[in-house]
C-alpha positions in Angstrom: -0.1 -0.1 0.3 2.8 2.6 1.0 4.9 1.5 -2.5 1.1 2.5 -4.1 1.0 5.8 -2.0 4.6 6.6 -3.4 3.9 5.7 -7.3 0.5 7.4 -6.8 2.3 10.6 -5.4 4.8 10.3 -8.1 2.2 10.1 -10.9 0.9 13.4 -9.4 4.1 15.3 -9.6 4.5 14.3 -13.4 1.0 16.0 -14.4 1.5 19.1 -12.6 3.0 21.0 -15.9 1.6 24.0 -17.6 1.4 21.7 -20.7 -0.6 19.0 -19.0 -3.0 21.0 -16.9 -3.9 22.6 -20.0 -4.7 19.7 -21.7 -6.7 18.4 -19.0 -8.5 21.6 -18.7 -8.9 21.8 -22.6 -10.4 18.0 -22.9 -12.5 18.0 -20.1 -14.4 21.6 -21.2 -14.6 19.4 -24.9 -16.2 16.4 -23.2 -18.3 19.0 -21.1 -19.4 20.6 -24.3 -19.9 17.2 -25.9 -22.0 15.7 -23.1 -24.2 18.6 -23.0 -25.1 18.9 -26.5 -28.3 16.5 -26.6 -27.5 13.4 -29.4 -23.7 13.5 -29.1 -22.5 11.0 -26.8 -19.3 10.2 -24.6 -18.2 7.3 -27.0 -18.3 9.7 -29.7 -16.2 12.2 -27.8 -13.7 9.8 -27.1 -13.2 8.4 -30.7 -13.0 11.6 -32.1 -10.3 13.0 -29.7 -8.2 9.7 -30.5 -7.9 11.0 -33.6 -6.2 14.0 -32.5 -3.8 12.9 -30.2 -1.9 10.4 -32.6 0.9 12.2 -32.2 1.0 12.9 -28.6 2.9 11.1 -25.9 1.1 8.4 -24.8 0.3 9.7 -21.5 -0.7 13.1 -22.5 -2.7 11.1 -25.2 -4.5 9.1 -22.4 -5.4 12.0 -19.9 -7.0 14.0 -22.7 -9.3 10.7 -23.5 -10.0 10.3 -20.2 -10.8 13.9 -19.0 -12.9 14.0 -22.5 -14.8 10.4 -21.1 -15.4 12.5 -17.4 -16.5 15.4 -18.8 -19.0 13.8 -21.1 -20.4 11.7 -18.5 -21.0 14.9 -16.6 -21.9 17.5 -19.3 -25.0 15.3 -19.7 -26.9 16.4 -16.4 -26.5 20.2 -17.8 -29.2 19.7 -20.4 -30.8 17.0 -18.0 -31.7 19.5 -15.8 -32.2 22.4 -17.8 -34.1 21.3 -20.3 -35.1 17.7 -19.4 -33.3 16.1 -22.3 -30.0 13.6 -21.1 -27.2 15.1 -22.9 -26.2 11.3 -22.9 -28.1 8.1 -21.8 -26.0 8.2 -18.5 -28.1 11.7 -17.6 -31.4 10.0 -18.1 -32.0 9.2 -14.5 -31.1 12.9 -13.7 -33.9 14.2 -15.7 -36.2 12.7 -12.9 -35.1 15.1 -10.2 -33.1 17.7 -11.9 -35.8 19.0 -14.4 -38.3 19.3 -11.4 -35.6 21.2 -9.0 -35.5 23.5 -12.0 -39.0 24.1 -12.5 -39.3 25.1 -8.8 -36.5 27.8 -9.4 -33.7 25.4 -8.0 -31.7 24.8 -11.4 -28.2 26.4 -9.8 -28.9 24.2 -6.4 -29.4 21.1 -8.7 -26.6 21.6 -11.1 -24.3 22.2 -7.8 -25.9 19.1 -6.5 -24.7 17.0 -10.1 -21.3 18.5 -9.9 -20.7 17.7 -6.2 -21.9 14.1 -6.9 -20.2 13.8 -10.2 -16.9 15.0 -8.8 -17.5 12.4 -5.1 -18.5 9.5 -7.4 -15.1 9.8 -9.4 -13.3 10.1 -6.6 -15.0 7.0 -4.8 -14.3 4.9 -7.7 -10.8 6.4 -8.5 -9.9 4.8 -4.9 -11.3 1.5 -6.0 -9.6 1.8 -9.0 -6.3 2.1 -7.1 -6.9 -0.7 -4.7 -8.8 -3.3 -6.6 -6.5 -3.3 -10.3 -3.2 -4.6 -8.8 -5.1 -7.3 -7.1 -7.0 -8.2 -10.0 -3.8 -7.9 -12.1 -1.6 -10.4 -10.1 -4.8 -12.7 -10.3 -4.6 -12.1 -14.2 -1.1 -13.3 -14.5 -2.0 -17.2 -14.3 -3.9 -16.6 -18.2 -2.3 -18.2 -20.7 -3.3 -18.9 -24.8 -6.1 -20.6 -23.3 -7.5 -18.3 -21.2 -6.9 -15.2 -23.4 -8.8 -17.3 -26.0 -12.0 -17.4 -23.6 -11.2 -13.8 -22.3 -11.7 -12.5 -26.0 -15.2 -14.6 -26.6 -16.3 -13.7 -23.1 -15.9 -10.1 -24.1 -17.7 -10.5 -27.7 -20.7 -12.5 -25.5 -21.2 -9.8 -22.8 -21.2 -7.4 -25.0 -24.6 -8.4 -25.8 -25.4 -6.6 -22.4 -24.6 -3.2 -24.1 -27.9 -3.4 -26.3 -30.1 -3.0 -22.9 -32.6 -4.8 -24.7 -31.9 -7.6 -27.1 -28.4 -9.6 -26.3 -28.8 -11.2 -29.5 -28.4 -8.0 -31.5 -25.1 -7.4 -29.5 -23.9 -10.3 -30.0 -24.6 -10.6 -33.9 -22.8 -6.9 -34.0 -19.9 -7.9 -31.7 -19.2 -11.5 -34.4 -19.5 -9.0 -37.1 -16.4 -7.2 -35.3 -14.7 -10.3 -35.5 -15.1 -10.9 -38.8 -14.1 -7.6 -39.9 -10.5 -8.1 -37.9 -9.9 -11.1 -40.0 -9.6 -8.9 -43.3 -6.0 -8.3 -44.1 -3.4 -10.5 -43.7 -3.1 -12.7 -41.1 -0.7 -12.4 -37.9 1.3 -15.5 -37.9 2.0 -16.3 -42.0 0.9 -13.2 -43.5 -1.6 -14.8 -45.6 -4.2 -12.6 -47.6 -7.7 -12.9 -46.2 -10.9 -12.0 -47.1 -9.3 -9.0 -49.3 -11.1 -10.2 -52.6 -8.0 -8.7 -54.4 -8.3 -4.9 -53.3 -4.8 -4.1 -52.4 -5.7 -1.5 -49.8 -7.5 -4.4 -47.7 -4.3 -6.6 -47.2 -3.1 -4.1 -44.3 -6.7 -4.8 -42.6 -9.1 -2.3 -41.3 -7.5 0.3 -39.3 -9.2 0.5 -35.9 -8.9 4.6 -35.9 -11.6 5.2 -39.5 -13.5 2.5 -38.4 -14.0 3.9 -34.7 -14.6 7.3 -36.2 -17.2 6.5 -38.6 -19.1 4.2 -36.1 -19.6 6.8 -33.6 -18.6 10.0 -35.2 -20.1 10.1 -38.3 -22.8 7.9 -37.9 -23.7 10.4 -34.9 -23.8 13.0 -37.5 -26.1 11.5 -39.5 -28.3 10.1 -36.7 -28.7 13.5 -35.4 -29.5 14.9 -38.8 -32.3 12.5 -39.2 -34.0 13.4 -36.2 -36.5 16.4 -36.1 -35.4 19.7 -34.7 -36.2 20.1 -31.1 -36.8 23.5 -29.7 -35.2 24.2 -26.6 -36.2 26.2 -23.4 -33.8 27.3 -20.6 -34.9 27.9 -17.2 -33.4 30.8 -15.2 -31.2 29.5 -12.1 -29.7 30.8 -9.1 -26.5 30.0 -7.5 -24.5 27.1 -8.9 -22.1 26.8 -5.7 -22.8 23.4 -4.2 -24.1 23.4 -0.7 -22.2 21.2 1.9 -25.0 20.7 3.8 -26.3 18.4 0.5 -23.6 16.4 0.6 -23.2 15.6 4.6 -26.9 15.3 4.7 -27.0 12.3 2.0 -23.6 10.7 2.9 -24.6 7.4 3.2 -26.4 7.3 -0.2 -23.4 8.9 -1.9 -21.2 6.4 -0.2 -23.7 3.7 -1.6 -24.2 4.9 -5.0 -20.5 5.7 -5.7 -20.0 1.6 -4.7 -22.9 0.6 -6.9 -21.9 2.7 -9.9 -18.0 0.9 -9.6 -19.1 -2.1 -9.2 -21.4 -2.1 -12.2 -18.9 -0.6 -14.3 -16.3 -3.3 -13.2 -19.1 -5.4 -14.9 -18.5 -5.5 -19.0 -21.4 -4.4 -21.2 -23.5 -2.7 -18.3 -22.0 1.0 -18.7 -23.0 4.2 -17.0 -27.1 4.3 -18.0 -27.7 1.1 -15.6 -24.9 2.8 -12.8 -27.1 6.1 -12.6 -30.4 3.8 -12.8 -29.3 1.0 -10.2 -28.4 3.7 -7.9 -31.2 5.5 -7.9 -33.3 2.5 -7.3 -31.3 2.0 -4.6 -31.6 5.3 -2.9 -35.4 5.2 -3.3 -35.6 2.1 -1.6 -33.6 3.2 1.0 -34.8 6.9 1.5 -36.8 8.2 4.5 -38.5 10.7 1.7 -39.8 8.4 -1.3 -42.3 10.9 -1.7 -40.1 13.5 -3.2 -38.7 10.9 -5.7 -39.7 12.0 -9.3 -40.6 15.4 -8.0 -37.5 17.1 -7.0 -35.7 15.1 -4.6 -31.9 16.0 -3.7 -31.3 12.9 -2.9 -32.2 11.1 -6.0 -30.8 13.5 -8.4 -27.1 13.1 -6.1 -27.7 9.2 -6.3 -28.1 9.3 -10.0 -24.6 11.3 -10.9 -22.8 10.0 -7.9 -23.8 6.7 -9.4 -22.9 7.5 -13.5 -19.7 9.3 -12.8 -18.2 6.4 -10.0 -18.6 3.7 -12.9 -16.2 5.6 -15.4 -13.4 4.7 -13.4 -15.0 1.4 -12.4 -15.4 0.3 -16.1 -11.5 1.3 -16.7 -10.5 -1.8 -13.8 -11.6 -4.3 -16.5 -9.4 -2.6 -19.3 -6.5 -2.6 -17.4 -6.4 -5.8 -15.7 -8.1 -8.1 -18.4 -8.3 -5.8 -21.6 -12.2 -6.3 -21.4 -14.1 -2.6 -21.5 -17.1 -2.1 -19.1 -18.8 0.2 -21.2 -18.9 1.4 -24.7 -16.9 4.3 -24.2 -14.1 2.4 -22.4 -13.8 0.2 -25.5 -13.1 3.3 -27.8 -10.5 3.8 -24.4 -8.9 0.3 -24.5 -8.5 1.0 -28.5 -6.9 4.2 -27.8 -4.6 2.8 -25.6 -3.6 -0.2 -27.9 -3.1 2.8 -30.7 -0.6 4.3 -28.1 1.6 1.3 -27.3 0.0 0.9 -23.6 -1.0 -2.9 -23.7 -3.8 -3.2 -21.0 -4.0 -6.6 -19.9 -3.0 -9.2 -17.4 0.8 -8.1 -18.1 0.2 -4.5 -17.5 1.2 -5.0 -13.6 4.6 -6.5 -14.8 5.5 -4.7 -18.2 3.8 -1.2 -17.0 3.2 -0.9 -13.2 3.3 2.8 -13.0 0.5 3.2 -15.8 -2.0 2.3 -13.3 -1.3 4.8 -11.1 -0.9 7.2 -14.0 -4.7 6.4 -14.7 -5.5 7.1 -10.9 -3.8 10.6 -11.2 -5.8 11.5 -14.3 -8.8 10.7 -13.1 -8.0 13.2 -10.1 -7.3 15.7 -12.6 -10.4 14.9 -14.5 -12.3 15.6 -11.2 -11.1 19.0 -10.2 -11.6 20.2 -14.2 -15.5 19.4 -13.8 -15.5 20.9 -10.5 -13.9 24.0 -12.0 -16.2 24.0 -14.9 -19.3 23.6 -13.0 -18.6 26.5 -10.3 -17.5 28.8 -12.9 -18.5 28.6 -16.4 -22.5 26.6 -16.1 -24.2 30.1 -17.3 -22.1 30.5 -20.2 -21.6 26.6 -21.3 -25.6 26.6 -21.2 -25.9 28.8 -24.1 -24.0 26.2 -26.8 -27.3 24.4 -26.1 -28.9 27.0 -28.3 -26.4 26.7 -31.3 -28.0 25.2 -34.0 -26.9 21.8 -35.3 -26.5 22.9 -39.0 -24.0 24.5 -37.5 -22.0 22.2 -35.0 -22.5 19.1 -37.2 -20.5 19.8 -40.4 -17.8 20.7 -37.8 -17.9 17.3 -36.5 -18.0 15.5 -39.9 -14.7 17.9 -41.2 -12.9 16.2 -38.2 -14.0 12.6 -39.0 -12.7 13.0 -42.4 -9.6 15.0 -41.0 -9.0 12.2 -38.2 -9.1 9.2 -40.5 -6.9 10.8 -43.0 -4.1 11.8 -41.1 -3.3 8.4 -39.6 -1.6 7.3 -42.5 -2.8 9.8 -45.3 -4.4 7.4 -47.4 -7.7 8.3 -48.7 -8.9 4.8 -48.4 -9.0 5.4 -44.5 -11.5 7.8 -45.0 -13.6 5.8 -47.5 -13.5 3.3 -44.9 -14.9 5.9 -42.0 -17.4 7.0 -44.6 -18.3 3.2 -44.7 -18.4 2.6 -40.9 -20.5 5.8 -40.7 -23.4 4.3 -42.8 -23.3 1.0 -41.7 -23.5 2.3 -38.0 -26.6 4.5 -39.1 -28.4 1.5 -40.8 -27.4 -0.8 -37.5 -28.9 2.0 -35.0 -32.2 2.5 -37.3 -32.7 -1.7 -36.6 -31.5 -1.3 -32.8 -28.1 -2.7 -33.1 -25.4 -1.4 -30.6 -21.9 -0.1 -32.1 -20.0 -1.0 -29.3 -20.0 -4.7 -29.6 -18.6 -3.9 -33.0 -15.7 -1.8 -32.0 -15.0 -4.6 -29.5 -15.2 -7.3 -32.0 -12.4 -5.7 -33.8 -10.5 -5.1 -30.9 -10.6 -8.7 -29.4 -10.6 -10.2 -33.3 -6.6 -10.2 -33.2 -6.2 -11.8 -29.8 -9.0 -14.2 -30.2 -7.2 -15.4 -33.5 -3.6 -15.9 -32.4 -4.8 -17.4 -28.8 -6.9 -19.9 -30.6 -4.1 -20.9 -32.9 -1.1 -20.6 -30.9 -3.4 -22.7 -27.9 -3.9 -25.7 -31.0 -0.1 -25.5 -31.3 1.1 -25.9 -27.9 -1.7 -29.1 -27.7 -1.3 -30.4 -31.4 -4.7 -29.7 -32.0 -6.0 -31.0 -28.8 -9.3 -29.1 -27.7 -9.1 -30.4 -24.1 -6.9 -28.1 -22.3 -9.2 -25.4 -23.7 -11.9 -26.9 -21.2 -10.1 -28.8 -18.3 -7.9 -25.6 -17.4 -9.2 -24.6 -14.3 -9.5 -20.5 -15.4 -10.4 -21.8 -19.1 -13.2 -23.8 -17.6 -14.6 -21.0 -15.0 -14.8 -18.6 -17.9 -16.6 -20.9 -20.0 -18.9 -21.7 -17.1 -19.3 -17.7 -16.9 -20.0 -17.6 -20.9 -22.8 -20.2 -20.8 -24.5 -18.8 -17.9 -24.3 -15.3 -19.6 -25.8 -17.0 -22.6 -28.5 -18.9 -20.8 -29.4 -15.6 -18.7 -30.3 -13.9 -22.0 -33.1 -16.4 -23.0 -36.6 -15.1 -21.0 -37.4 -18.7 -20.4 -34.3 -19.6 -18.5 -34.3 -16.1 -16.5 -37.6 -17.3 -15.0 -36.7 -20.7 -14.5 -33.2 -19.4 -12.4 -36.0 -17.1 -10.6 -38.4 -19.2 -9.9 -35.7 -22.1 -8.7 -34.3 -19.3 -6.1 -37.9 -18.0 -5.0 -37.6 -20.1 -1.9 -34.2 -18.8 -0.8 -35.5 -14.9 -1.0 -38.7 -15.9 1.1 -36.3 -18.2 3.6 -34.0 -14.3 3.7 -36.6 -12.1 3.8 -38.3 -14.0 6.9 -34.9 -14.1 8.8 -34.1 -10.4 8.1 -37.8 -9.2 9.9 
């Protein structure tokens, strides 16, 4: 523990430079604006910023992406409170009580509550990130080729949860990503696969153009295809958080922070589920249940604490297992790989200081949202009134420049446009894009470790099943698939009903 504190202090010292702090403040502001604008998402923000950080040192680039991520999740509360329109899906729960408070003339107080909850939630998740990541990293050192194969399969299967309603569509998108990852020369013998004679496909599909198209250009097409909504901003009072609001509901804050962190650790759940779970838990435990949905300070505090605590939680499986806990974390994982950082079981050996660098980045980002929440809220909300016909062309230009800047190939721009159109069509059919990207990221891992494992076992599949960790992961995959089938969920619920009644009787 003492060594960890020393490493954390060293990481903080490395980031306390004028240039680094300027990067942090600028990227947090960009994330806040993206989160506040209805229709734009944290995932799109992280994807776009990835293209702008390719030439920066890895630590500076990842700091910018994490600040954008946290800023976007926090920024969604601005439009949720003022317009009753969640800027991001994670802020949907904040609409219930945030907008109700705004209609009562307490918009400033509501935004102060959201700011304090977001900052404290980030801190709680950050502490869990610092303590849990080294422990999980040591456990993950036991992974071999067989375990890495099942880990990749597990990542694709669990991505079905990213749909929220239909896991099958998430699996289809995930396996489509695996197929895309197989395009080009394969990693062991450099044999062309699925190139169909197109020379530009021999190097495979570049990850950045795919990311920018799937989340950037597809977002532009989606927003422009929807009718224009007129916004009316309510007047608000002071935005300075009240200490009393935090102290009065300290149990709710801690509970929501832990729930949000846990939801982040579970791959495929995401910040929106963390916010709703924290909100529901707060309502069950509250002595003021009648206020929820009508302007409850406790409800707003719970939702904002939960979704922001989910961000560090979602990074924990990214660092230890290279499996993202949410859609923006999937893009962050891809960005880390692009910048030469290899998340996964070996990170505590190859780059142990990076974990504490990430914790330091989270801390700096939390101070960034606190600064903007106290100083620039009244100015930032005016951005909500900017017509989308002015914003969307700027985003489209950034998409094209970002895709072209990687290798200076026009083909990458075509890839971006193609993925944007495909992403737009998939969204209209309610297919999620995050599993598609996750499949592209994990495809190489799955392919290489499957063939490596078969080479080590002389073609015998038994080690993939009988090794302890492989067996546990296989069981987890099967359980995830079965629990996605309604009849299996009902059977499990019926089987556990006597146990729940017994526990309820003992509690009473």
